[in-house]
mmCIF file of C-alpha atoms in Angstrom:
data_model
loop_
_atom_site.group_PDB
_atom_site.id
_atom_site.type_symbol
_atom_site.label_atom_id
_atom_site.label_comp_id
_atom_site.label_asym_id
_atom_site.label_seq_id
_atom_site.Cartn_x
_atom_site.Cartn_y
_atom_site.Cartn_z
ATOM 1 C CA MET A 1 100.854 74.418 -24.515
ATOM 2 C CA TYR A 2 100.590 70.590 -23.706
ATOM 3 C CA TYR A 3 99.983 67.985 -26.023
ATOM 4 C CA HIS A 4 99.346 64.264 -27.459
ATOM 5 C CA ILE A 5 98.441 62.370 -29.868
ATOM 6 C CA VAL A 6 96.033 60.071 -30.043
ATOM 7 C CA GLU A 7 93.824 57.209 -31.532
ATOM 8 C CA SER A 8 91.113 56.625 -33.050
ATOM 9 C CA PRO A 9 88.136 55.632 -36.028
ATOM 10 C CA ILE A 10 88.792 58.305 -38.000
ATOM 11 C CA SER A 11 92.375 59.603 -37.980
ATOM 12 C CA PRO A 12 95.254 60.171 -34.892
ATOM 13 C CA ILE A 13 93.977 63.385 -33.065
ATOM 14 C CA LEU A 14 95.874 66.256 -31.902
ATOM 15 C CA LEU A 15 95.074 67.485 -28.080
ATOM 16 C CA ALA A 16 96.958 70.589 -27.059
ATOM 17 C CA GLY A 17 95.396 73.276 -23.888
ATOM 18 C CA ASP A 18 97.084 74.290 -20.763
ATOM 19 C CA GLU A 19 96.399 74.856 -16.692
ATOM 20 C CA ALA A 20 93.437 76.991 -18.569
ATOM 21 C CA GLY A 21 91.868 74.322 -20.290
ATOM 22 C CA LEU A 22 91.992 72.175 -23.571
ATOM 23 C CA LYS A 23 92.822 74.606 -26.708
ATOM 24 C CA TYR A 24 92.411 72.402 -29.586
ATOM 25 C CA VAL A 25 91.288 68.912 -30.953
ATOM 26 C CA ASN A 26 92.613 68.411 -34.450
ATOM 27 C CA ILE A 27 91.057 65.422 -36.659
ATOM 28 C CA ARG A 28 94.909 64.529 -38.133
ATOM 29 C CA LYS A 29 93.372 64.422 -41.336
ATOM 30 C CA GLY A 30 91.828 67.133 -43.888
ATOM 31 C CA LYS A 31 92.501 70.487 -44.629
ATOM 32 C CA LYS A 32 93.516 71.630 -40.828
ATOM 33 C CA LYS A 33 96.096 70.101 -40.181
ATOM 34 C CA VAL A 34 97.728 72.305 -36.606
ATOM 35 C CA LYS A 35 101.189 71.838 -36.557
ATOM 36 C CA VAL A 36 103.235 71.219 -33.512
ATOM 37 C CA PRO A 37 104.916 73.929 -32.412
ATOM 38 C CA ASP A 38 108.317 73.603 -31.031
ATOM 39 C CA GLY A 39 107.539 74.236 -27.084
ATOM 40 C CA TRP A 40 105.098 72.477 -27.019
ATOM 41 C CA VAL A 41 105.637 69.581 -24.305
ATOM 42 C CA GLU A 42 104.583 65.695 -25.098
ATOM 43 C CA ASN A 43 102.258 65.020 -21.883
ATOM 44 C CA GLU A 44 100.222 61.430 -22.068
ATOM 45 C CA GLU A 45 99.232 62.082 -17.981
ATOM 46 C CA PHE A 46 97.786 65.642 -18.625
ATOM 47 C CA PHE A 47 95.193 64.460 -20.995
ATOM 48 C CA ARG A 48 94.514 61.192 -19.559
ATOM 49 C CA ASP A 49 90.761 62.382 -19.111
ATOM 50 C CA VAL A 50 89.816 63.390 -22.105
ATOM 51 C CA SER A 51 91.142 60.713 -23.621
ATOM 52 C CA GLY A 52 89.429 58.486 -22.098
ATOM 53 C CA GLN A 53 86.438 60.202 -23.094
ATOM 54 C CA LEU A 54 86.828 60.167 -26.253
ATOM 55 C CA GLU A 55 87.474 56.417 -26.186
ATOM 56 C CA ALA A 56 84.161 56.410 -24.785
ATOM 57 C CA TYR A 57 82.975 58.415 -27.046
ATOM 58 C CA PHE A 58 83.847 56.978 -30.404
ATOM 59 C CA ALA A 59 82.713 53.185 -28.362
ATOM 60 C CA GLY A 60 79.085 54.878 -28.499
ATOM 61 C CA GLU A 61 79.063 55.031 -24.302
ATOM 62 C CA LEU A 62 79.861 58.809 -24.110
ATOM 63 C CA LYS A 63 76.850 61.322 -25.094
ATOM 64 C CA SER A 64 78.395 64.431 -23.525
ATOM 65 C CA PHE A 65 81.802 65.898 -22.437
ATOM 66 C CA ASP A 66 83.160 67.198 -19.153
ATOM 67 C CA VAL A 67 86.398 68.785 -20.024
ATOM 68 C CA GLU A 68 87.357 72.451 -19.067
ATOM 69 C CA LEU A 69 87.518 74.059 -22.911
ATOM 70 C CA ALA A 70 89.692 77.210 -23.191
ATOM 71 C CA PRO A 71 89.099 78.145 -27.378
ATOM 72 C CA GLU A 72 91.145 81.312 -28.208
ATOM 73 C CA GLY A 73 89.341 83.385 -30.773
ATOM 74 C CA THR A 74 87.161 86.513 -31.671
ATOM 75 C CA GLU A 75 83.954 86.842 -28.988
ATOM 76 C CA PHE A 76 81.532 85.973 -32.177
ATOM 77 C CA GLN A 77 83.666 82.513 -32.751
ATOM 78 C CA LYS A 78 82.959 82.058 -29.034
ATOM 79 C CA SER A 79 79.297 82.775 -28.849
ATOM 80 C CA VAL A 80 78.965 80.434 -32.365
ATOM 81 C CA TRP A 81 81.292 77.752 -30.505
ATOM 82 C CA LYS A 82 79.292 78.127 -27.412
ATOM 83 C CA ALA A 83 75.830 77.313 -28.610
ATOM 84 C CA LEU A 84 77.254 74.079 -31.028
ATOM 85 C CA CYS A 85 77.836 73.024 -27.720
ATOM 86 C CA GLU A 86 74.146 73.626 -27.436
ATOM 87 C CA ILE A 87 73.095 71.264 -29.729
ATOM 88 C CA PRO A 88 71.970 67.828 -28.570
ATOM 89 C CA TYR A 89 73.710 64.836 -29.218
ATOM 90 C CA GLY A 90 72.263 62.898 -32.514
ATOM 91 C CA GLU A 91 70.765 65.978 -33.638
ATOM 92 C CA THR A 92 71.641 68.972 -36.187
ATOM 93 C CA TRP A 93 70.855 72.209 -36.843
ATOM 94 C CA THR A 94 71.487 74.578 -39.262
ATOM 95 C CA TYR A 95 73.591 77.319 -39.991
ATOM 96 C CA GLY A 96 70.849 79.872 -39.592
ATOM 97 C CA GLU A 97 69.510 77.712 -36.529
ATOM 98 C CA ILE A 98 72.738 78.924 -34.788
ATOM 99 C CA ALA A 99 72.946 82.198 -36.210
ATOM 100 C CA LYS A 100 68.854 83.040 -34.691
ATOM 101 C CA ARG A 101 69.945 81.266 -31.230
ATOM 102 C CA ILE A 102 72.849 83.778 -31.429
ATOM 103 C CA GLY A 103 71.011 86.655 -31.696
ATOM 104 C CA ASN A 104 72.129 87.337 -35.044
ATOM 105 C CA PRO A 105 69.663 85.965 -37.919
ATOM 106 C CA LYS A 106 71.404 87.124 -40.963
ATOM 107 C CA ALA A 107 74.430 86.403 -40.338
ATOM 108 C CA PRO A 108 74.301 82.289 -41.369
ATOM 109 C CA ARG A 109 77.393 82.691 -42.989
ATOM 110 C CA ALA A 110 79.897 84.607 -41.108
ATOM 111 C CA VAL A 111 78.391 81.363 -38.416
ATOM 112 C CA GLY A 112 80.007 79.025 -41.077
ATOM 113 C CA LEU A 113 82.571 80.856 -40.642
ATOM 114 C CA ALA A 114 83.166 80.835 -36.906
ATOM 115 C CA ASN A 115 82.222 76.949 -37.723
ATOM 116 C CA ASN A 116 85.020 76.085 -39.595
ATOM 117 C CA ARG A 117 87.288 78.077 -37.711
ATOM 118 C CA ASN A 118 86.114 75.728 -34.538
ATOM 119 C CA PRO A 119 89.841 74.901 -32.835
ATOM 120 C CA ILE A 120 87.894 72.101 -30.959
ATOM 121 C CA SER A 121 86.815 69.246 -33.226
ATOM 122 C CA ILE A 122 83.769 66.453 -31.822
ATOM 123 C CA LEU A 123 83.880 68.229 -27.832
ATOM 124 C CA VAL A 124 82.381 71.495 -29.476
ATOM 125 C CA PRO A 125 80.475 69.663 -32.226
ATOM 126 C CA CYS A 126 81.062 71.566 -35.558
ATOM 127 C CA HIS A 127 79.841 67.941 -37.566
ATOM 128 C CA ARG A 128 76.341 68.641 -36.125
ATOM 129 C CA VAL A 129 75.977 71.606 -37.900
ATOM 130 C CA ILE A 130 74.056 71.213 -41.563
ATOM 131 C CA GLY A 131 73.421 73.113 -44.320
ATOM 132 C CA ALA A 132 69.698 75.092 -45.194
ATOM 133 C CA ASN A 133 68.927 72.652 -47.537
ATOM 134 C CA GLY A 134 69.465 69.320 -45.004
ATOM 135 C CA LYS A 135 72.141 67.983 -46.380
ATOM 136 C CA LEU A 136 76.184 67.653 -45.458
ATOM 137 C CA THR A 137 78.071 70.600 -46.358
ATOM 138 C CA GLY A 138 82.037 71.639 -46.187
ATOM 139 C CA TYR A 139 83.834 69.723 -42.568
ATOM 140 C CA ALA A 140 87.865 70.643 -42.595
ATOM 141 C CA SER A 141 88.492 66.913 -41.589
ATOM 142 C CA GLY A 142 86.116 65.557 -44.595
ATOM 143 C CA LEU A 143 82.556 65.099 -45.414
ATOM 144 C CA ASP A 144 83.545 61.428 -44.519
ATOM 145 C CA VAL A 145 84.510 61.872 -41.083
ATOM 146 C CA LYS A 146 81.540 64.312 -40.863
ATOM 147 C CA GLU A 147 79.159 61.658 -41.732
ATOM 148 C CA PHE A 148 81.443 59.135 -39.733
ATOM 149 C CA LEU A 149 80.418 61.481 -36.702
ATOM 150 C CA LEU A 150 76.921 61.731 -37.388
ATOM 151 C CA LYS A 151 76.170 58.109 -38.129
ATOM 152 C CA LEU A 152 78.076 57.411 -34.500
ATOM 153 C CA GLU A 153 75.135 59.591 -32.895
ATOM 154 C CA GLU A 154 72.346 58.191 -34.244
#
């Protein structure tokens, strides 16, 4: 597994992946910091493309990413993460809307749990998910980061 840490306006971001694709985009702020295990190899060149795309995103110049993703999770989680990728830039959906889109309308809480376990922040835009009442709900990197990302996309 390769990794590289890039700077961003919100905090440093850990990128990790292998030949199969990107496995982590981890904002280094908040509760869910991924620790770099022994055996991972620092490789800036491997992440040059995604680093450039993130830089363009934070500059307001990029609205969709073109990166091979390889998140690890259950089939249900992967179905939620796939649905997250369908949320258009600048829009928000509720947990209930996502539950309906994946064919499980009674599972908004399970969608929330899968959303919380999303290992590829920003590129799999879990920040675009809001509560049924239209309010911002929990975000592992903090509501200030979620608010920043949503304002960036306005």
